[in-house]
Short mmCIF file of C-alpha atoms and ligand atoms in Angstrom, two decimals:
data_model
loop_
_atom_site.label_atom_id
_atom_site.label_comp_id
_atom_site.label_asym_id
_atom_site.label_seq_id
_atom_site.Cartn_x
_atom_site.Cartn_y
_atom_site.Cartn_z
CA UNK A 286 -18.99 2.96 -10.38
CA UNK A 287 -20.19 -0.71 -9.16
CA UNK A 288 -23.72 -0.51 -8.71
CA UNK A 289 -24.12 2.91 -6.67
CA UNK A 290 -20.53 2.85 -5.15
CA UNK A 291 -17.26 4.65 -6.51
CA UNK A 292 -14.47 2.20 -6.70
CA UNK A 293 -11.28 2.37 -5.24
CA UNK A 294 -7.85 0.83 -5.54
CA UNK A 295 -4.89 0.58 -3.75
CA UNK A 296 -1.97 -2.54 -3.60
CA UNK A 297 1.06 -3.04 -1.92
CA UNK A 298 4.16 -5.03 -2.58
CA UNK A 299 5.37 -8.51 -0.07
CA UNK A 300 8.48 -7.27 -0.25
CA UNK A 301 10.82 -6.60 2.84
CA UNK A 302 9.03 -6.95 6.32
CA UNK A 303 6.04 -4.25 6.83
CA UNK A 304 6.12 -2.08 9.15
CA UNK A 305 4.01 0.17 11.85
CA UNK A 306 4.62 2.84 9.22
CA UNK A 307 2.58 0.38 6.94
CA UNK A 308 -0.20 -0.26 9.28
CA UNK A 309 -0.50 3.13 10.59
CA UNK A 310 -0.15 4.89 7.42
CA UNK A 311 -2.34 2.80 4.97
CA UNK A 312 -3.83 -0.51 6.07
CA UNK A 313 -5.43 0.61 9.46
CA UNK A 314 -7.43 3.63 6.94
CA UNK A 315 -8.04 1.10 4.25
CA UNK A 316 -10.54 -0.87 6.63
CA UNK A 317 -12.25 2.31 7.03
CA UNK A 318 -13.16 3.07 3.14
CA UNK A 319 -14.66 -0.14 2.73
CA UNK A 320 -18.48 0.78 3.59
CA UNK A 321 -18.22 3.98 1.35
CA UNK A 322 -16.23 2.63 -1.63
CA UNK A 323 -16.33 -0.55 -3.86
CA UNK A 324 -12.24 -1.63 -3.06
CA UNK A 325 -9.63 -4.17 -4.26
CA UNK A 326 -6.73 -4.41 -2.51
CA UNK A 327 -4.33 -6.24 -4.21
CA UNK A 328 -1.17 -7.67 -3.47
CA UNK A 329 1.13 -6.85 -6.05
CA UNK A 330 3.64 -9.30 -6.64
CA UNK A 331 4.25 -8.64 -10.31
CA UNK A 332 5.82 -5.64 -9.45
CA UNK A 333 7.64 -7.26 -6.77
CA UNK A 334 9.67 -8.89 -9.72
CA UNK A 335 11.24 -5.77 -10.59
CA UNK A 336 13.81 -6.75 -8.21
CA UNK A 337 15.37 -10.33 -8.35
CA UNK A 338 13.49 -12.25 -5.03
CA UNK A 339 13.85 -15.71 -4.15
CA UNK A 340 10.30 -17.58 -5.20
CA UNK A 341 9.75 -19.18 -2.08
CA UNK A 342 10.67 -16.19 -0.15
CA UNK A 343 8.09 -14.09 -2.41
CA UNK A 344 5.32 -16.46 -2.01
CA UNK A 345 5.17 -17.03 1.70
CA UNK A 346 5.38 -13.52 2.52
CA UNK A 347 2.66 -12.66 -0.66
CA UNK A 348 0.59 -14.89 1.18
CA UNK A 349 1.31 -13.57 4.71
CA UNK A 350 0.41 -10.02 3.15
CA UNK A 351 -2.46 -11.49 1.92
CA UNK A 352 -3.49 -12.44 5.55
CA UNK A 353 -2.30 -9.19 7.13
CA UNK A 354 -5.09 -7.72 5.27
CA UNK A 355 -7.43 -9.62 6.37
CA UNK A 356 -6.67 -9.80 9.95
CA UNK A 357 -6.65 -5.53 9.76
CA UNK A 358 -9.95 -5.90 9.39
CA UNK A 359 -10.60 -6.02 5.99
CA UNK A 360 -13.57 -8.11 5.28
CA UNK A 361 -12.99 -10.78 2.28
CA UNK A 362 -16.50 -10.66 1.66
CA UNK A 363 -17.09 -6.99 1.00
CA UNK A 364 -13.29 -6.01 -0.45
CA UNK A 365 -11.57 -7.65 -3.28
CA UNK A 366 -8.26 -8.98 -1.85
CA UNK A 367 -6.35 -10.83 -4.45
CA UNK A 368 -2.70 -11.31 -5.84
CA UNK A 369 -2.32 -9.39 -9.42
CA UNK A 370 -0.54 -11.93 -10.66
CA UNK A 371 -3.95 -14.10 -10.20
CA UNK A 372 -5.61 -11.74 -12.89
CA UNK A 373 -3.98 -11.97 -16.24
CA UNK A 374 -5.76 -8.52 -17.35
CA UNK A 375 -2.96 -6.87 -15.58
CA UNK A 376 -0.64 -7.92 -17.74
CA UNK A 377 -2.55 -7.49 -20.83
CA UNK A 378 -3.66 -3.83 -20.62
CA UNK A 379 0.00 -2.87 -18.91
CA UNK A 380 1.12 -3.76 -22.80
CA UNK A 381 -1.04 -1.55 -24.49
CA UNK A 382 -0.62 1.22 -21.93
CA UNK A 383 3.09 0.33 -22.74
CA UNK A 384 2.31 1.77 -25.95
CA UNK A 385 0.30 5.10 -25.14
CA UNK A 386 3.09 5.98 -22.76
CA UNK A 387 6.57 7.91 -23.56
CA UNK A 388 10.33 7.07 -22.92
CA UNK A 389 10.33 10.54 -21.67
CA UNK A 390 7.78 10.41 -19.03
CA UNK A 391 9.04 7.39 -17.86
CA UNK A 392 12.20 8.86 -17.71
CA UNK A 393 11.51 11.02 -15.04
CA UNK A 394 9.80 9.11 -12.74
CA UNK A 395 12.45 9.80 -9.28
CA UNK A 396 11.64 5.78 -8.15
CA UNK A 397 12.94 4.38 -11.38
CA UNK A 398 16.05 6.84 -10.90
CA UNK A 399 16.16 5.61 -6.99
CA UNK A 400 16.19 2.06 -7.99
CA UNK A 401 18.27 2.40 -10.62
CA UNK A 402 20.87 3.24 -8.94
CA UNK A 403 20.49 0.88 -6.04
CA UNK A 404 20.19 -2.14 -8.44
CA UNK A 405 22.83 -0.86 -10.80
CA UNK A 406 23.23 -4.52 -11.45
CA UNK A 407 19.90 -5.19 -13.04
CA UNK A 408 17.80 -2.33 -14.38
CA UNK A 409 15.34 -4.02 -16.28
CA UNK A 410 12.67 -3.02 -18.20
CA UNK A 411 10.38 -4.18 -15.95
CA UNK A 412 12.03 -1.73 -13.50
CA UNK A 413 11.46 1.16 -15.90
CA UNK A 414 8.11 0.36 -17.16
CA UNK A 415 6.87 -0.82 -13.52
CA UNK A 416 4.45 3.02 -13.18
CA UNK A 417 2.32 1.40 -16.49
CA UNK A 418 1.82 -1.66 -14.67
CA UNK A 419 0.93 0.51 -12.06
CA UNK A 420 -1.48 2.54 -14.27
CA UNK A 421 -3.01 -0.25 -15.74
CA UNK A 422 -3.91 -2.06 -11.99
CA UNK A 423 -5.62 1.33 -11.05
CA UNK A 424 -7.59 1.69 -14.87
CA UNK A 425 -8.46 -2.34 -14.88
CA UNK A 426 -11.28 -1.56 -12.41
CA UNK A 427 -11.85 1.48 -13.78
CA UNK A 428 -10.87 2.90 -10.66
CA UNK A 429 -12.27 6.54 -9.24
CA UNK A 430 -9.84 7.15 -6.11
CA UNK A 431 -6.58 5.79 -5.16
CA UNK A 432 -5.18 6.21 -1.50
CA UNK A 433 -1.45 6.47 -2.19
CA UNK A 434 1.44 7.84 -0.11
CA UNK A 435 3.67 11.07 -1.33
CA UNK A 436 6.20 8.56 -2.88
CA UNK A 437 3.57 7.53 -5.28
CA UNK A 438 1.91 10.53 -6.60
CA UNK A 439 4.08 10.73 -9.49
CA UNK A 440 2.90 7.35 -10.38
CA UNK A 441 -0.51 8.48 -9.90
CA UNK A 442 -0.05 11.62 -12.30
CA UNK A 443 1.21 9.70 -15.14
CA UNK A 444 -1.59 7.19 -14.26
CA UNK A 445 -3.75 9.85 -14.78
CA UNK A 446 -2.14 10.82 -18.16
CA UNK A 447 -1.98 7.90 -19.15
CA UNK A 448 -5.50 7.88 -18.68
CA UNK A 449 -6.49 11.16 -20.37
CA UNK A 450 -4.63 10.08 -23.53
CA UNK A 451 -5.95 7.17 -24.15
CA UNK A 452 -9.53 8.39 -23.78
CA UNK A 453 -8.44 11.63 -26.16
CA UNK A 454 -8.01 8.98 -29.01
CA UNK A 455 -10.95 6.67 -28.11
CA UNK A 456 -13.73 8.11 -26.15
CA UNK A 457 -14.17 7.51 -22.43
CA UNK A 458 -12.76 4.14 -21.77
CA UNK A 459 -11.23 4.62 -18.83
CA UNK A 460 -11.84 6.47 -15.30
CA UNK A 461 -9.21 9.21 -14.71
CA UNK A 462 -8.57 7.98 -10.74
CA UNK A 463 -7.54 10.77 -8.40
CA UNK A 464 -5.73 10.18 -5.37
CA UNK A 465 -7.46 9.70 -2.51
CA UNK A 466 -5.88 11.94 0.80
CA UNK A 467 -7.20 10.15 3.81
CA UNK A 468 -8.40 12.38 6.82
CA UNK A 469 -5.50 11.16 9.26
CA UNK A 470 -2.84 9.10 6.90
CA UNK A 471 -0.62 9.11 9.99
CA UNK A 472 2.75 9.42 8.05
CA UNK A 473 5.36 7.29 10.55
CA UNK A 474 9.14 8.19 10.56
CA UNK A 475 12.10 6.02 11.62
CA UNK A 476 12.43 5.76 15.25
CA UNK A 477 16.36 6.82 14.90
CA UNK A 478 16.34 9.40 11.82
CA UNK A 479 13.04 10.85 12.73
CA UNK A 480 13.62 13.16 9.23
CA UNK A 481 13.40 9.76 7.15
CA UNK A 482 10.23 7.49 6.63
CA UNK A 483 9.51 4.33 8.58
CA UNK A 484 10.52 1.76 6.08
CA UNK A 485 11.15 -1.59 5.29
CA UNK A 486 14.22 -1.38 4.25
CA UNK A 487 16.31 0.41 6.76
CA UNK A 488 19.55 -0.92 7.73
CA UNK A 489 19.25 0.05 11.23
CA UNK A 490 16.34 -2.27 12.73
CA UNK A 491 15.67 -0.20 15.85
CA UNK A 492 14.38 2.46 13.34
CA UNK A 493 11.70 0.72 12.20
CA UNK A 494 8.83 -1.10 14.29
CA UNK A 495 7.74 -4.48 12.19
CA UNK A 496 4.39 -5.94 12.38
CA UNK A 497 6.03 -9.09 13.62
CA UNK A 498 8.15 -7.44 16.33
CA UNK A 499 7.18 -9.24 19.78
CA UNK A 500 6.08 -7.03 22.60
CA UNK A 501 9.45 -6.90 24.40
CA UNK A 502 11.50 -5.82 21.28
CA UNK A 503 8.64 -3.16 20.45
CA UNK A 504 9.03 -2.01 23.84
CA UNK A 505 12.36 -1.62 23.82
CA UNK A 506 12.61 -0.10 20.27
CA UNK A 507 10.31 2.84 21.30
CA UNK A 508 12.27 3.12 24.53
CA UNK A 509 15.47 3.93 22.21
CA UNK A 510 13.70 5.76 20.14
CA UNK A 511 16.15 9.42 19.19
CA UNK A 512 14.10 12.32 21.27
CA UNK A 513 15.84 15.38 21.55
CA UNK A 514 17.76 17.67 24.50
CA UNK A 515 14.81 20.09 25.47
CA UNK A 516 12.72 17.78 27.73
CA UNK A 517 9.41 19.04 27.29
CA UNK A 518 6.47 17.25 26.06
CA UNK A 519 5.28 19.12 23.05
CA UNK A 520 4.13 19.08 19.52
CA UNK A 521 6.73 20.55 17.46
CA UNK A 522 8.38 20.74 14.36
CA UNK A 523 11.75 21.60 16.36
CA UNK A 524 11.46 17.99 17.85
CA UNK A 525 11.07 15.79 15.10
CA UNK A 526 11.61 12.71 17.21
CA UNK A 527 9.09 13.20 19.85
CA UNK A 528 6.88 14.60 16.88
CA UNK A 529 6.86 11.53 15.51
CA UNK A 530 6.21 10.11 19.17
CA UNK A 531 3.20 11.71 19.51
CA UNK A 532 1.45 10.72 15.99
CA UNK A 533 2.52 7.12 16.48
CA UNK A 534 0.41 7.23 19.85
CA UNK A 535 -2.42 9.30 18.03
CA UNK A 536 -2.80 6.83 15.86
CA UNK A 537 -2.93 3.97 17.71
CA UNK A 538 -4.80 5.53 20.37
CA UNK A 539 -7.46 7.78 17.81
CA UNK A 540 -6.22 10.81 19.78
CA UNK A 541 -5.14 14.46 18.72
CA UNK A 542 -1.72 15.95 19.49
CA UNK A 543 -3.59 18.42 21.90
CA UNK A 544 -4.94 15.42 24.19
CA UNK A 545 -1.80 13.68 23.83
CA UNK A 546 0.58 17.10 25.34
CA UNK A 547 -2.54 17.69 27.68
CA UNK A 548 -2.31 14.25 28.53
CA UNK A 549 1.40 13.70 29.09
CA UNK A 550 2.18 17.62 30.50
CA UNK A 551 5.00 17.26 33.08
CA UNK A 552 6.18 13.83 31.99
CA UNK A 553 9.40 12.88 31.30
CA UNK A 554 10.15 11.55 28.16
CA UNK A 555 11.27 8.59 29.76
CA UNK A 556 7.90 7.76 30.65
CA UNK A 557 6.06 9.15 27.16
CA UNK A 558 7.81 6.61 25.45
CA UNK A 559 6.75 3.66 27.66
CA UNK A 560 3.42 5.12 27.15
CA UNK A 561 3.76 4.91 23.75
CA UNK A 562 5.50 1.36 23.46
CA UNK A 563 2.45 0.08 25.33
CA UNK A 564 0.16 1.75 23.01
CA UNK A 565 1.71 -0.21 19.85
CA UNK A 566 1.56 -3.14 22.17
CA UNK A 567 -2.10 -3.02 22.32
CA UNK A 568 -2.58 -2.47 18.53
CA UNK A 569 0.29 -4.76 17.36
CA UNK A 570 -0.29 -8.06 19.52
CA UNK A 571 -4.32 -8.95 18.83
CA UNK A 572 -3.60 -8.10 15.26
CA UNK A 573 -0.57 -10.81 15.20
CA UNK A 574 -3.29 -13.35 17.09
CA UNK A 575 -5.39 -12.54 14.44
CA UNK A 576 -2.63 -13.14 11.38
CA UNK A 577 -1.88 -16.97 13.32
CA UNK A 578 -5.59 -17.87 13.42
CA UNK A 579 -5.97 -17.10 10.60
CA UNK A 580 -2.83 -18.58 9.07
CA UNK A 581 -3.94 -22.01 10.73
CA UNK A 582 -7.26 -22.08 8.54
CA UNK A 583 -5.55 -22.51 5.10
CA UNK A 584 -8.56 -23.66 3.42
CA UNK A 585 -10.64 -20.15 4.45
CA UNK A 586 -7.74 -18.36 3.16
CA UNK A 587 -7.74 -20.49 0.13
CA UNK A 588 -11.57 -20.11 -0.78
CA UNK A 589 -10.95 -16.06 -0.50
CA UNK A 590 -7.75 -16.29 -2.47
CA UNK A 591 -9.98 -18.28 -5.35
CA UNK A 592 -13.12 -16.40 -4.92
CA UNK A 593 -11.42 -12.91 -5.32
CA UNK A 594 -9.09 -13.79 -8.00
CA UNK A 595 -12.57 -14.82 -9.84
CA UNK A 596 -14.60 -11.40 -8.90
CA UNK A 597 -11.56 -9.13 -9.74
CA UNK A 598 -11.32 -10.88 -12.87
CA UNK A 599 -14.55 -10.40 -14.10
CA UNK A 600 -14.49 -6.40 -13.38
CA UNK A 601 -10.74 -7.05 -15.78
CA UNK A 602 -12.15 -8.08 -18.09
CA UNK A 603 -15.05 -5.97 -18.54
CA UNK A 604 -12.31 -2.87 -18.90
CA UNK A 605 -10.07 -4.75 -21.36
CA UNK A 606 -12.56 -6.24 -24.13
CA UNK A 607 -13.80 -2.61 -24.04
CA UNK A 608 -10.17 -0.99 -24.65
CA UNK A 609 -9.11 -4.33 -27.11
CA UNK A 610 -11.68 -3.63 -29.06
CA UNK A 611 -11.01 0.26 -29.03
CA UNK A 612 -6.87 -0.46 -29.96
CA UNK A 613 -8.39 -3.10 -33.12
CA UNK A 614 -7.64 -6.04 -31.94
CA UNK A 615 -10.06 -8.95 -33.55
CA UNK A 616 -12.64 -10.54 -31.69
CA UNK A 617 -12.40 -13.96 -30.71
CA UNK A 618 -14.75 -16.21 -31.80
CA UNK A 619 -16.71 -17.74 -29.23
N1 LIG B 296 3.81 1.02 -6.37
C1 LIG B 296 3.07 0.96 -5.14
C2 LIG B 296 4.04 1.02 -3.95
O1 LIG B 296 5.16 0.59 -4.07
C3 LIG B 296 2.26 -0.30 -5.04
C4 LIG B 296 1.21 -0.35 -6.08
C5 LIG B 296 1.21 -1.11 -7.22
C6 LIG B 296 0.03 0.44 -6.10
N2 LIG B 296 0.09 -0.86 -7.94
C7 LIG B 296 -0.65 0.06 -7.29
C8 LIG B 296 -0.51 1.38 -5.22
C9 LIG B 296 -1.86 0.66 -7.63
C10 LIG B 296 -1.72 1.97 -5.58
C11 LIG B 296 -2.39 1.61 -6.77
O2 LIG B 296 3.65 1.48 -2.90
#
């Protein structure tokens, strides 16, 4: 708790270019826990060096993510938006977790296994011990609830273990977070493999709808998008691709799948889709207005970026003088 308000956490990574998915999925509900729950959002490039990025590369687009959040909607004045790599805690309690957490467990974890084998060529130990520094962003701020997607719940268990353990040997330090499942997390598939996420990473750019996309190529993209042979508008597991359709224009439109098949009954799905390209329109454009106003005022983005490094710090370090002194680590004289 901070003052009378539970405290939540959530980050994501400035790797690869977000997408809809991204903004649909997590941002757009972020903005919405804000009044109930004391949140940082933080940017987390320190596990974006898992993977080998180019620096400059890393820190325009940390900075752009940085911005994104903002221009969602989330207010800089009520949410802590910093970069983890501002707030050296991070790294300090991620090496004593380090050491209340087992080979085995980490081990297991399917992302490591994923990555792994896609960077066969550099599986670090940063790579396998990333879920710790995981655990200890989410136990720095002594965190009660955690809005995560499926791919991170295993994270979020051993988080949670991690947690448990820790406190078994030393009383309640920490806040055991549990995940926090938002009412509508719209979960967004690929516009071409409607079985597979919407993701960053997908070699085929038409399956994905980025953030950045102009309104002609998000148009266009939704036009293409894979539908299937039985030309009727309806809400069905037997047509993933219009499925997925329908919840991309729920979301942006705060609709339910009933209005949306009421709505559309008798339409092709010629003329669904162009429905639904317009709807991303409308979300997608005023929120890239937003990112380049906002990009032009460096020195407001600047103040946040300082301010919230300095608040998120202070709630750090509160957690780890508690927990150093717990492990036996000396106190420093002052
Ligand atoms: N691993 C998360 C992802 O890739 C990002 C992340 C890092 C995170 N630390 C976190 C998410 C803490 C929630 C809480 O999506």
């Amino acid at each position: 708790m901070i003052g009378e308000k539970k405290v939540l956490f959530s980050g994501m990574q400035a790797t690869g270019n977000l997408t809809l998915g991204n903004y649909l999925g997590a941002l757009k509900n972020w903005v919405t826990l804000s009044d109930e729950y004391e949140c940082f959002y933080s940017v987390v490039d320190m596990h974006s060096i898992t993977v080998r990025q180019d620096p400059a590369t890393l820190r325009k687009r940390a900075r752009a993510l940085l911005t994104l959040y903002i221009a969602a909607g989330l207010d800089p004045q009520k949410n802590c938006i910093y970069y983890q790599s501002h707030v050296s805690g991070h790294a300090e309690l991620a090496w004593i977790l380090n050491c209340f957490t087992y080979m085995g467990e980490l081990n297991r974890m399917t992302q490591f296994k994923d990555k792994a084998s896609k960077h066969a060529d550099n599986i670090n130990a940063g790579l396998f011990t990333y879920p710790v520094l995981m655990a200890a962003d989410i136990l720095l701020y002594q965190a009660d609830v955690v809005p995560v997607g499926i791919d991170q719940m295993q994270h979020l268990e051993l988080t949670r273990d991690i947690a448990q353990r820790f406190n078994a040997v030393y009383g309640d330090v920490f806040t055991v977070p549990q995940a926090y499942i938002g009412k509508s997390g719209a979960k967004i598939m690929s516009l071409q493999e409607p079985s597979k996420k919407m993701s960053k990473s997908d070699e085929n750019p038409n399956g994905s709808i980025y953030l950045m996309d102009d309104p002609d190529t998000i148009r266009r993209k939704c036009k293409r998008a894979v539908t299937d042979s039985l030309g009727e508008i309806r809400y069905s597991e037997e047509q993933p691709g219009l499925h997925n359709l329908i919840d991309i224009y729920c979301a942006c439109q705060n609709k339910t799948p009933d209005e949306v098949v009421k709505e559309f009954a008798g339409c092709g799905y010629g003329q669904f889709k162009e429905a639904v390209g317009e709807a991303v329109v409308a979300i997608l454009e005023p929120l890239q207005k937003r990112v380049a106003e906002l990009e032009k005022d460096k020195s407001y983005i600047d103040g946040i970026i300082k301010e919230n490094a300095e608040k998120a710090n202070y709630f750090a370090q509160k957690t780890l003088r508690k927990v150093q002194k717990k492990v036996g680590f000396p106190e420093k004289i002052r």
